[in-house]
């Protein structure tokens, strides 16, 4: 029987095969939570589910947003297709050994 090290994110239960990816995912989720809180404090009456989705979207696209804020707004639209295709590429599915 082999022993396989995995890292589990406390926030959403996602499993990773290396610590670096797990920590990056956790930081992304923390950013999403903070963005969600900002949205809910700033926009009265916004639906909680909608604000969470927006927060997660913005956190996942933080690099594109940074580029857009630095004068390249077209980056947001160019990467729309790419982000949908690779949205969970760092998440390693965990399958129990049978």
Backbone as CSV, one residue per row, in Angstrom:
resi,resn,N_x,N_y,N_z,CA_x,CA_y,CA_z,C_x,C_y,C_z
1,UNK,0.835,-1.164,0.000,0.000,0.000,0.000,0.891,1.242,0.000
2,UNK,0.592,2.147,-0.893,1.370,3.380,-1.003,0.713,4.483,-0.188
3,UNK,1.546,5.350,0.327,1.059,6.522,1.040,1.231,7.720,0.119
4,UNK,0.130,8.462,-0.054,0.149,9.615,-0.943,-0.180,10.853,-0.118
5,UNK,0.695,11.826,-0.162,0.451,13.076,0.554,-0.472,13.958,-0.266
6,UNK,-1.496,14.493,0.392,-2.403,15.431,-0.256,-2.643,16.590,0.703
7,UNK,-2.963,17.733,0.151,-3.268,18.911,0.939,-4.720,19.258,0.680
8,UNK,-5.455,19.476,1.747,-6.875,19.778,1.654,-7.124,21.212,2.099
9,UNK,-7.863,21.933,1.304,-8.227,23.306,1.626,-9.409,23.285,2.596
10,UNK,-9.243,23.922,3.747,-10.299,23.947,4.755,-11.546,24.682,4.272
11,UNK,-11.360,25.671,3.440,-12.485,26.513,3.034,-13.507,25.800,2.153
12,UNK,-13.024,24.964,1.221,-13.965,24.306,0.311,-13.732,22.801,0.156
13,UNK,-12.743,22.268,0.832,-12.498,20.833,0.780,-11.747,20.357,-0.451
14,UNK,-11.286,21.274,-1.304,-10.540,20.890,-2.504,-9.229,20.231,-2.090
15,UNK,-8.822,19.215,-2.838,-7.597,18.475,-2.538,-6.547,18.772,-3.602
16,UNK,-5.290,18.845,-3.150,-4.183,19.148,-4.045,-3.044,18.189,-3.801
17,UNK,-2.246,17.973,-4.838,-1.121,17.059,-4.687,0.170,17.765,-4.295
18,UNK,0.116,19.108,-4.161,1.287,19.810,-3.645,0.855,21.030,-2.835
19,UNK,1.683,21.393,-1.892,1.374,22.454,-0.932,1.231,23.817,-1.595
20,UNK,2.059,24.096,-2.581,2.040,25.398,-3.248,0.675,25.666,-3.884
21,UNK,0.154,24.693,-4.619,-1.158,24.859,-5.258,-2.270,25.007,-4.227
22,UNK,-2.167,24.243,-3.141,-3.170,24.325,-2.086,-3.177,25.709,-1.447
23,UNK,-2.003,26.246,-1.170,-1.913,27.577,-0.564,-2.404,28.662,-1.509
24,UNK,-2.089,28.531,-2.792,-2.563,29.510,-3.770,-4.088,29.484,-3.875
25,UNK,-4.653,28.285,-3.876,-6.110,28.141,-3.928,-6.744,28.761,-2.679
26,UNK,-6.159,28.524,-1.532,-6.676,29.075,-0.284,-6.620,30.604,-0.300
27,UNK,-5.536,31.166,-0.813,-5.417,32.628,-0.911,-6.473,33.194,-1.856
28,UNK,-6.730,32.481,-2.954,-7.753,32.916,-3.899,-9.120,32.929,-3.225
29,UNK,-9.419,31.886,-2.437,-10.705,31.826,-1.745,-10.822,32.916,-0.681
30,UNK,-9.718,33.237,-0.015,-9.731,34.314,0.973,-10.000,35.656,0.290
31,UNK,-9.363,35.879,-0.853,-9.610,37.097,-1.623,-11.072,37.157,-2.056
32,UNK,-11.609,36.050,-2.519,-13.011,36.000,-2.943,-13.942,36.351,-1.787
33,UNK,-13.655,35.830,-0.606,-14.479,36.124,0.566,-14.426,37.613,0.915
34,UNK,-13.247,38.204,0.821,-13.109,39.636,1.129,-13.799,40.500,0.080
35,UNK,-13.700,40.108,-1.179,-14.403,40.848,-2.242,-15.904,40.740,-2.032
36,UNK,-16.380,39.553,-1.674,-17.798,39.344,-1.413,-18.279,40.257,-0.290
37,UNK,-17.508,40.341,0.778,-17.866,41.215,1.898,-17.911,42.674,1.457
38,UNK,-16.930,43.082,0.665,-16.901,44.451,0.146,-18.147,44.742,-0.689
39,UNK,-18.512,43.820,-1.554,-19.693,44.000,-2.408,-20.954,44.110,-1.556
40,UNK,-21.081,43.211,-0.579,-22.278,43.215,0.258,-22.386,44.479,1.106
41,UNK,-21.245,45.030,1.528,-21.251,46.274,2.301,-21.530,47.486,1.410
42,UNK,-21.159,47.389,0.135,-21.258,48.533,-0.773,-22.564,48.597,-1.553
43,UNK,-23.184,47.453,-1.775,-24.404,47.416,-2.590,-25.543,46.880,-1.736
44,UNK,-26.398,47.777,-1.322,-27.496,47.398,-0.451,-28.494,46.502,-1.187
45,UNK,-28.903,45.425,-0.542,-29.926,44.556,-1.092,-29.429,43.520,-2.092
46,UNK,-28.119,43.410,-2.308,-27.614,42.426,-3.266,-27.802,41.021,-2.692
47,UNK,-28.162,40.116,-3.558,-28.346,38.727,-3.162,-27.004,38.121,-2.743
48,UNK,-26.987,37.382,-1.639,-25.752,36.806,-1.115,-25.093,35.864,-2.121
49,UNK,-25.888,35.040,-2.784,-25.349,34.094,-3.768,-24.689,34.835,-4.930
50,UNK,-25.322,35.885,-5.390,-24.773,36.680,-6.492,-23.465,37.342,-6.071
51,UNK,-23.426,37.900,-4.879,-22.203,38.558,-4.428,-21.070,37.547,-4.264
52,UNK,-21.381,36.329,-3.818,-20.353,35.291,-3.703,-19.818,34.889,-5.076
53,UNK,-20.713,34.768,-6.048,-20.288,34.421,-7.410,-19.399,35.511,-8.000
54,UNK,-19.764,36.752,-7.779,-18.959,37.872,-8.272,-17.598,37.878,-7.581
55,UNK,-17.593,37.699,-6.283,-16.334,37.668,-5.536,-15.410,36.568,-6.025
56,UNK,-15.956,35.382,-6.261,-15.156,34.265,-6.757,-14.639,34.536,-8.167
57,UNK,-15.482,35.088,-9.022,-15.072,35.420,-10.387,-13.913,36.411,-10.379
58,UNK,-14.039,37.471,-9.586,-12.996,38.487,-9.549,-11.701,37.945,-8.956
59,UNK,-11.816,37.090,-7.940,-10.616,36.511,-7.329,-9.903,35.576,-8.304
60,UNK,-10.664,34.793,-9.052,-10.055,33.876,-10.027,-9.373,34.649,-11.146
61,UNK,-9.890,35.822,-11.467,-9.358,36.611,-12.578,-8.512,37.775,-12.099
62,UNK,-7.929,37.667,-10.902,-7.186,38.787,-10.312,-6.026,39.266,-11.181
63,UNK,-5.339,38.346,-11.845,-4.221,38.764,-12.694,-4.717,39.579,-13.888
64,UNK,-5.808,39.136,-14.486,-6.390,39.878,-15.612,-6.895,41.245,-15.163
65,UNK,-7.509,41.279,-13.979,-7.995,42.552,-13.459,-6.851,43.529,-13.212
66,UNK,-5.747,43.015,-12.707,-4.585,43.882,-12.470,-4.078,44.471,-13.782
67,UNK,-4.005,43.649,-14.822,-3.571,44.137,-16.136,-4.555,45.162,-16.679
68,UNK,-5.850,44.896,-16.499,-6.875,45.823,-16.988,-6.767,47.167,-16.283
69,UNK,-6.509,47.136,-14.997,-6.370,48.379,-14.227,-5.116,49.153,-14.602
70,UNK,-4.155,48.469,-15.191,-2.904,49.124,-15.600,-2.956,49.583,-17.057
71,UNK,-4.151,49.594,-17.652,-4.292,50.159,-18.987,-4.568,49.186,-20.108
72,UNK,-4.855,47.936,-19.805,-5.155,46.955,-20.849,-6.512,46.303,-20.582
73,UNK,-7.599,47.059,-20.682,-8.928,46.521,-20.363,-9.368,45.382,-21.281
74,UNK,-8.804,45.324,-22.471,-9.183,44.261,-23.412,-8.794,42.872,-22.921
75,UNK,-7.856,42.802,-22.000,-7.408,41.518,-21.452,-8.567,40.776,-20.798
76,UNK,-9.472,41.497,-20.181,-10.607,40.850,-19.518,-11.469,40.065,-20.491
77,UNK,-11.665,40.602,-21.667,-12.503,39.914,-22.659,-11.741,38.814,-23.388
78,UNK,-10.445,38.997,-23.591,-9.641,37.988,-24.287,-9.531,36.705,-23.483
79,UNK,-9.445,36.826,-22.176,-9.240,35.659,-21.333,-10.534,35.013,-20.880
80,UNK,-11.674,35.535,-21.289,-12.958,34.979,-20.867,-13.093,33.518,-21.263
81,UNK,-12.743,33.184,-22.491,-12.841,31.805,-22.967,-11.819,30.930,-22.266
82,UNK,-10.589,31.404,-22.121,-9.534,30.629,-21.476,-9.849,30.326,-20.022
83,UNK,-10.453,31.256,-19.307,-10.729,31.030,-17.890,-11.805,29.967,-17.704
84,UNK,-12.759,29.884,-18.620,-13.790,28.858,-18.524,-13.211,27.478,-18.777
85,UNK,-12.250,27.386,-19.690,-11.656,26.105,-20.032,-10.750,25.590,-18.927
86,UNK,-10.082,26.487,-18.191,-9.091,26.051,-17.205,-9.424,26.509,-15.798
87,UNK,-10.696,26.667,-15.470,-11.064,27.213,-14.176,-10.648,26.332,-13.008
88,UNK,-10.583,25.018,-13.187,-10.224,24.128,-12.089,-8.961,23.337,-12.378
89,UNK,-8.059,23.884,-13.172,-6.881,23.112,-13.564,-5.924,22.838,-12.414
90,UNK,-5.975,23.632,-11.341,-5.069,23.376,-10.223,-5.670,22.450,-9.180
91,UNK,-6.951,22.157,-9.305,-7.594,21.267,-8.355,-7.364,19.832,-8.800
92,UNK,-6.828,19.052,-7.903,-6.585,17.654,-8.188,-7.706,16.832,-7.578
93,UNK,-8.483,16.152,-8.415,-9.560,15.332,-7.841,-8.970,14.252,-6.950
94,UNK,-9.636,14.008,-5.843,-9.164,13.013,-4.905,-10.039,11.782,-5.030
95,UNK,-9.429,10.667,-5.380,-10.164,9.413,-5.486,-9.582,8.440,-4.484
96,UNK,-10.448,7.868,-3.691,-9.983,6.909,-2.694,-9.496,5.646,-3.395
97,UNK,-8.398,5.124,-2.905,-7.895,3.877,-3.468,-8.838,2.754,-3.095
98,UNK,-9.123,1.912,-4.059,-10.089,0.843,-3.833,-9.405,-0.446,-3.497
